[in-house]
Structures are given as C-alpha cells and as structure tokens.
C-alpha positions as a printed Julia matrix, in Angstrom:
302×3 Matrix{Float64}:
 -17.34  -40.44   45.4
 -16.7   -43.96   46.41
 -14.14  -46.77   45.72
 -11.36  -46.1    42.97
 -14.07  -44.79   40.36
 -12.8   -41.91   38.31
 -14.91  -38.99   37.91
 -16.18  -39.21   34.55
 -17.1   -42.86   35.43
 -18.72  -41.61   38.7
 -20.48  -39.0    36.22
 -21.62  -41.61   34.05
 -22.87  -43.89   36.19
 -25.31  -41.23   38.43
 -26.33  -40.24   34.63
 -27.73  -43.39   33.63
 -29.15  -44.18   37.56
 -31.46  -41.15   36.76
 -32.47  -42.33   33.58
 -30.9   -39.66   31.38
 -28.99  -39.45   28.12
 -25.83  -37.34   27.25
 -27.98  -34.99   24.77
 -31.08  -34.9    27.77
 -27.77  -34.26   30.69
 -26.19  -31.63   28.44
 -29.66  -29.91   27.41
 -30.86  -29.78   31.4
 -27.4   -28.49   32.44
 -26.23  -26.01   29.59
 -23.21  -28.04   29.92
 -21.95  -28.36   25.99
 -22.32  -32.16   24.66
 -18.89  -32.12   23.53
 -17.28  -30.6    27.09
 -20.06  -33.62   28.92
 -18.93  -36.29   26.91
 -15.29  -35.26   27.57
 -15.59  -35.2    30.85
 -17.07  -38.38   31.29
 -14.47  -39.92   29.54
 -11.95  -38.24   31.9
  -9.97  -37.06   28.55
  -8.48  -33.62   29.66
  -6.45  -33.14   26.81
  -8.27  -30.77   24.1
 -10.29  -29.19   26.98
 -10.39  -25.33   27.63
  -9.01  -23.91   31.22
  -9.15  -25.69   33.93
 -10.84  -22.36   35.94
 -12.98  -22.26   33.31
 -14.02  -26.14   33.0
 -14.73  -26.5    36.63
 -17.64  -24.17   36.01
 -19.4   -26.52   33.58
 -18.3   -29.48   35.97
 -19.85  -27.92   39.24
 -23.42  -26.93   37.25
 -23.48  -31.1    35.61
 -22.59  -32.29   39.36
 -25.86  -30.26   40.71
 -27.93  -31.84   37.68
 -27.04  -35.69   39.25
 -27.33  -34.65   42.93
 -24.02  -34.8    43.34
 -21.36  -32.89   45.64
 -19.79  -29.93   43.68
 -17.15  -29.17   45.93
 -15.9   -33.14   46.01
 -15.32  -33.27   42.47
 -13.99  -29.95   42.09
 -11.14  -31.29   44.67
 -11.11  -34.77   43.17
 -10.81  -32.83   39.68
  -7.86  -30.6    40.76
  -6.6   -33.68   42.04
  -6.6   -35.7    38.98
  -4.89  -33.35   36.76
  -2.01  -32.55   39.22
  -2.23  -28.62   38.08
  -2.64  -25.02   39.89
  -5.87  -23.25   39.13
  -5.94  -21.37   35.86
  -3.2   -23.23   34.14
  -4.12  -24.84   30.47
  -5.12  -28.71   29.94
  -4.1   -29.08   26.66
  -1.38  -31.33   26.49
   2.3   -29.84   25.48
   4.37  -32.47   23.68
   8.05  -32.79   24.42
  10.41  -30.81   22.3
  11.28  -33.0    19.23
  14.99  -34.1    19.16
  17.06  -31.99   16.3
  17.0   -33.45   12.4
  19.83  -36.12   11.77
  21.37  -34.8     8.45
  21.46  -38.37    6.51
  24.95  -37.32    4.71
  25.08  -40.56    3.23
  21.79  -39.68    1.12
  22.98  -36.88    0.61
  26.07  -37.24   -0.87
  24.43  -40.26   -3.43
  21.69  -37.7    -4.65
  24.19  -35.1    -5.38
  26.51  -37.88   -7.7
  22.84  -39.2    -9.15
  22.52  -35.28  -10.36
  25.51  -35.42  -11.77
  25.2   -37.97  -14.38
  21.52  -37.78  -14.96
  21.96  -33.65  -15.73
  24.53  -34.38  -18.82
  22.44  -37.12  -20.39
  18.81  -35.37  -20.34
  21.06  -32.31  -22.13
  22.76  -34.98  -24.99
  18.87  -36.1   -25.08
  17.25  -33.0   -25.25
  19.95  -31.74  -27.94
  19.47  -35.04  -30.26
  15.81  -35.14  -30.36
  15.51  -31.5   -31.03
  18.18  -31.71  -34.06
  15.88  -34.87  -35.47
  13.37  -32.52  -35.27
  14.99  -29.95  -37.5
  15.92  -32.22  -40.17
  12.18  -33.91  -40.16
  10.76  -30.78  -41.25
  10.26  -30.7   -44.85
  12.01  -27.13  -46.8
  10.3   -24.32  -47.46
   8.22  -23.79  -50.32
   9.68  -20.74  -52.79
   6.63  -18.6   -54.58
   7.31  -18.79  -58.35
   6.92  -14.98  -60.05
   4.37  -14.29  -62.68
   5.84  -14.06  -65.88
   4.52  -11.36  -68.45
   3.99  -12.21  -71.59
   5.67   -9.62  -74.32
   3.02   -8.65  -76.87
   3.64   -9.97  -80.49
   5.04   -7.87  -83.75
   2.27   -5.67  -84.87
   0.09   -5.95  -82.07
  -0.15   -2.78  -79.95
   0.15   -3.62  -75.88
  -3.51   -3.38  -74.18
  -3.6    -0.4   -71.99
  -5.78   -0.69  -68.93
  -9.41    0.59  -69.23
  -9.58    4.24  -66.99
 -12.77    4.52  -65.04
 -15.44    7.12  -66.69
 -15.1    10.28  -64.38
 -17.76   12.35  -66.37
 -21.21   12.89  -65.09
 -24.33   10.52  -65.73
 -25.52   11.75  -69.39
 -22.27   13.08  -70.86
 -22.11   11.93  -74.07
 -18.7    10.53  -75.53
 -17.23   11.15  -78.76
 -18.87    8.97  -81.73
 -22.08    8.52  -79.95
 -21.34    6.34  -76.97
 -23.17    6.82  -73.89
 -20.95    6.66  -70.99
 -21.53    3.89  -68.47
 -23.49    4.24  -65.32
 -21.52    4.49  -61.91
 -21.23    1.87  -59.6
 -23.34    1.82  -56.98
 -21.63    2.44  -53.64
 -21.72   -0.59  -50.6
 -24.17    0.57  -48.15
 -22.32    0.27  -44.77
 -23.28   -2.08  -41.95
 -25.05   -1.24  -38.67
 -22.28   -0.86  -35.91
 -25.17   -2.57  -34.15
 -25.18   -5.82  -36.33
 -21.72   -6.63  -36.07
 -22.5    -9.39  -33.88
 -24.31  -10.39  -30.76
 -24.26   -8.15  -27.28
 -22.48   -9.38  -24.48
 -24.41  -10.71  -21.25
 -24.15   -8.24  -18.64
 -22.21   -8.89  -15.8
 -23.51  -10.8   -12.47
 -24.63   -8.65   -9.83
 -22.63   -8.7    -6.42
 -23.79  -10.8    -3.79
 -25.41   -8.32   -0.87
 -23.35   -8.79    2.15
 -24.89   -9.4     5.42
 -26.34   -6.51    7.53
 -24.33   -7.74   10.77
 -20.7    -8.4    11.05
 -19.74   -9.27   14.44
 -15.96   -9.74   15.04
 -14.35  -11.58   18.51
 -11.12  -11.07   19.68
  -9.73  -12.82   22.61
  -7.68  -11.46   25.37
  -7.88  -14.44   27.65
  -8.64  -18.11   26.61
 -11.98  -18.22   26.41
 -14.85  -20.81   24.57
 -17.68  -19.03   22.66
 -20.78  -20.4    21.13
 -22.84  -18.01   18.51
 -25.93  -19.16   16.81
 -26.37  -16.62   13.52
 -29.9   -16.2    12.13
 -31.59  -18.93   14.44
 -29.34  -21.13   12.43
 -27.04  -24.03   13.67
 -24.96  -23.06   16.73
 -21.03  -22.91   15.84
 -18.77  -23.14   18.97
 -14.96  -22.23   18.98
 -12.14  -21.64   21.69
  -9.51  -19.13   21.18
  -6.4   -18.78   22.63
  -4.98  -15.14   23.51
  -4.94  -12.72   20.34
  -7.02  -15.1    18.07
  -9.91  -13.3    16.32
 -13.17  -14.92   15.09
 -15.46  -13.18   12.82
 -19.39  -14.05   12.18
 -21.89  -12.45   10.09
 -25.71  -12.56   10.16
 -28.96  -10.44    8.78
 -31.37  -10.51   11.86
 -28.58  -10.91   14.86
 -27.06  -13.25   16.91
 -27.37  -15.35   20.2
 -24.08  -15.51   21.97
 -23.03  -17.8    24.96
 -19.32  -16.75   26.4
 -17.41  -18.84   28.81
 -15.01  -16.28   29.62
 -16.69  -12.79   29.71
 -14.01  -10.56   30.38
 -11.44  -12.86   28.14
 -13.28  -11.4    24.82
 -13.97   -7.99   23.05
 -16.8    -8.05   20.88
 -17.47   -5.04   17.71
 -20.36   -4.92   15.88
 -20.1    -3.72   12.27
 -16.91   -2.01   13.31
 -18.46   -0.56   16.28
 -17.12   -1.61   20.19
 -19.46   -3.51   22.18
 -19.24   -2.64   25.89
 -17.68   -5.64   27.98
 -19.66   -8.61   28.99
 -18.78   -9.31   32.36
 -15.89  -10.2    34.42
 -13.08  -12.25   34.09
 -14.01  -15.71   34.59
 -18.21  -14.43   34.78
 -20.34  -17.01   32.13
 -22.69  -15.19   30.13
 -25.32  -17.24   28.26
 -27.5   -16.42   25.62
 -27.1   -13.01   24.66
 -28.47  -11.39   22.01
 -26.57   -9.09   19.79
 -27.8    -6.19   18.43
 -29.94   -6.65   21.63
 -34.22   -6.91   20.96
 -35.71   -3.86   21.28
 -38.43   -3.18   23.43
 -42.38   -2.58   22.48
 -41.95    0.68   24.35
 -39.13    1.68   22.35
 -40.17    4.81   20.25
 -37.37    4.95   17.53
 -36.05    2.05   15.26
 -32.67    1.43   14.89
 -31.45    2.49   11.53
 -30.24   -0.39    9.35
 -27.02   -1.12    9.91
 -26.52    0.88   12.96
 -25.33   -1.09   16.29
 -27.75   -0.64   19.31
 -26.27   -0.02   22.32
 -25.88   -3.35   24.85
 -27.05   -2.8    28.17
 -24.75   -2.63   30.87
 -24.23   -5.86   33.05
C-alpha cells in the first residue's frame, strides 16, 4: 500500500486495474457483495467481527494480487481495536429527559376547564335529545259490541270431532277434516354452508439457528434466493424448506443448527468458515436405504 490511500480505496483501485466489477470481485472471491462494497468504502460501522471480517478481507486481497498480511495490519490499524472486539458503532449514553414543568403544569389547568365544559355539553345535547323524541303511542282496546234486545249472542262454531260419514241430526252431513300441512324437508330449509378451507401443508424441513457467538449466516432454501443475516449472541433464526438447504457460516462454532427439532452435530471450530453446506446432506448413489420423509439424515463429521 502506497501514499495516504485508505484501504478500501487501495481495494478499489487494484479492482478496476484488473478490469473487474464488484458483482465479478465478490463472485470470484466468495466475499459477500454487501461485506465488498463495505469494505471498499472503508465504512466499518454495521460490519460483523473484526476476527471474523479479516477473513473475507485476506481471501478479496489474494483475488487483486495483493499482500494479505499488509492490509490485515493496515486494517487493525485503522480501526484502533484488539482482535475479536465488535465494529458496530456504540453511541454515547443519551443525557437524562428534562421534565418541561412549565408544559406540564399548563396541560394540567387546560384539563381542568376543558373536562367541565365537554360534561355541561354532553349533558345539554343529550337532554335535547330526550325532549325531540316524539311520545309514545298508547294501543286503543277493542270494544265489544253488546248484542241487541231479542237477539240471542252468537256462540262460536265447535270443530266437528266425529268421524268422516257420521251423519248429524236432521240430515246434515258433517264436514270433511282439514287436511293436515305436510312438513318441510329439514334439508330445504335453506342452502348448505361451503366447507371450510383446507390447511396449508407446512414445509417438510424446518431448520432453526441459534447463535452462541456473533456469527453471519447465509441459507439459500429450495434453490431459491439466498437470505443472509448476522446474529448477535442468543438470537435465533428459523428457515423452512421442502427439498433442503445450502448453508454458508462465517462463524462455525458460533452457531447450533436443529433440523426438524433434531440437533445437528457442530460445524467446525470457532472462527472455521464453512461454505456451502447442504442440509439434510445429498445422499449418495450407493446409499441402500432412503431417508424417511421427514426424518433428519445424519451430517458427516468435519
């Protein structure tokens, strides 16, 4: 490194001498885009550990022909911080609250009046309410008529009880019986319900990470798009996928994978990179049994 160039401009600089682009740098490296581009910039701040980001930094410097061991001093250097310690930037402890008393104390008198108003408002409006609403509406009886002199009251007609062909006194045939209201279907009271949605199937894998180091992960579910994410010390990630997962760890012994509830033996070393591991591992042609679904395969010890 020469002159008073940084390193992410002396980074830059033997990028674009070899003809290269970030995407090409980060792709013939295995250095993440987002960690390259960072470090080219020389912003330290939302970077993982500085252990682990001299790692990626060594493995870009042998991409541009340059000295590893330089810019690992030069990085140590620039930061100003013992191996192992965290980059991300702690800010300064925020002075205590001033207690604006003055505010206070002319919020407390504005709830003062205001409260008794609203209640004489409240109280009027709902007593011009009452007297808006027009009186109730008494139901007049039904008045009976009384029957006339001479005339005898009508009794009311009694339903024929006898049986079909009885005949009545003087000749009358009795009247035939009502035929009775067929009842209705239980089945036609009215239109069946749609059954309910079935459940969505969950995923056949469900693989959970839980760090006890700081660590950066990548996992790519399914083939799909890769999803990256750094923990700090107790955070947990979960992921779930049908066919498996690819895995990259920065941090191998700073993470403890289970799969489907089951523990996967350790990766590696604290501080050992692992890259592109699959989980539940491929099984080989030779391999006379099948893994049952659902079951987790054993990892093979590294």
């Amino acid at each position: 490194m020469g002159g008073q160039m940084s390193i992410g401009q002396t980074l830059r600089e033997r990028r674009e001498e070899r003809g290269l682009t970030p995407e090409q740098a980060a792709f013939q490296s295995r250095v993440p885009l987002r960690l390259l581009q960072a470090l080219e910039a020389d912003d330290y701040r939302l970077l993982p550990d500085a252990g682990y980001l001299i790692r990626f930094l060594q493995d870009y410097a042998r991409l541009l022909k340059l000295d590893p061991d330089a810019l690992q001093a030069e990085f140590r250097k620039a930061i100003r911080r013992p191996p192992g310690t965290s980059l991300v930037a702690v800010p300064p402890p925020a002075p205590p609250p001033m207690i604006p008393w003055k505010q206070v104390l002319w919020t407390a008198a504005a709830i003062l009046v205001i409260t008794p108003l609203v209640f004489i408002v409240l109280s009027l409006a709902s007593k011009r309410a009452a007297e808006r609403r027009p009186p109730p509406v008494a139901e007049r009886p039904v008045e009976e008529q009384a029957p006339a002199e001479g005339q005898t009251p009508a009794s009311p007609e009694r339903p024929v009880t006898g049986s079909p062909g009885a005949e009545q006194p003087g000749g009358a045939a009795s009247p035939a019986e009502a035929p009775a209201p067929t009842p209705k279907s239980p089945n036609a009271a009215g239109p069946a319900l749609p059954a309910p949605a079935a459940e969505r199937t969950p995923r056949r894998f469900q693989l959970t990470a839980r760090a006890v180091e700081p660590t950066w992960m990548a996992v790519r579910a399914d083939g799909g798009q890769e999803r990256q994410v750094l923990l700090q010390k107790g955070q947990t990630a979960r992921f779930a996928a049908d066919t498996g997962f690819v895995v990259t760890v920065g941090n191998a012994g700073g993470i403890d994978l289970s799969l489907n509830g089951q523990h996967v033996p350790s990766l590696g070393a604290s501080g050992q990179v692992v890259r592109d591991l699959a989980i539940p591992p491929v099984p080989r042609p030779e391999a006379s049994g099948a893994t049952p679904p659902g079951a987790v395969p054993a990892l093979p010890g590294r």
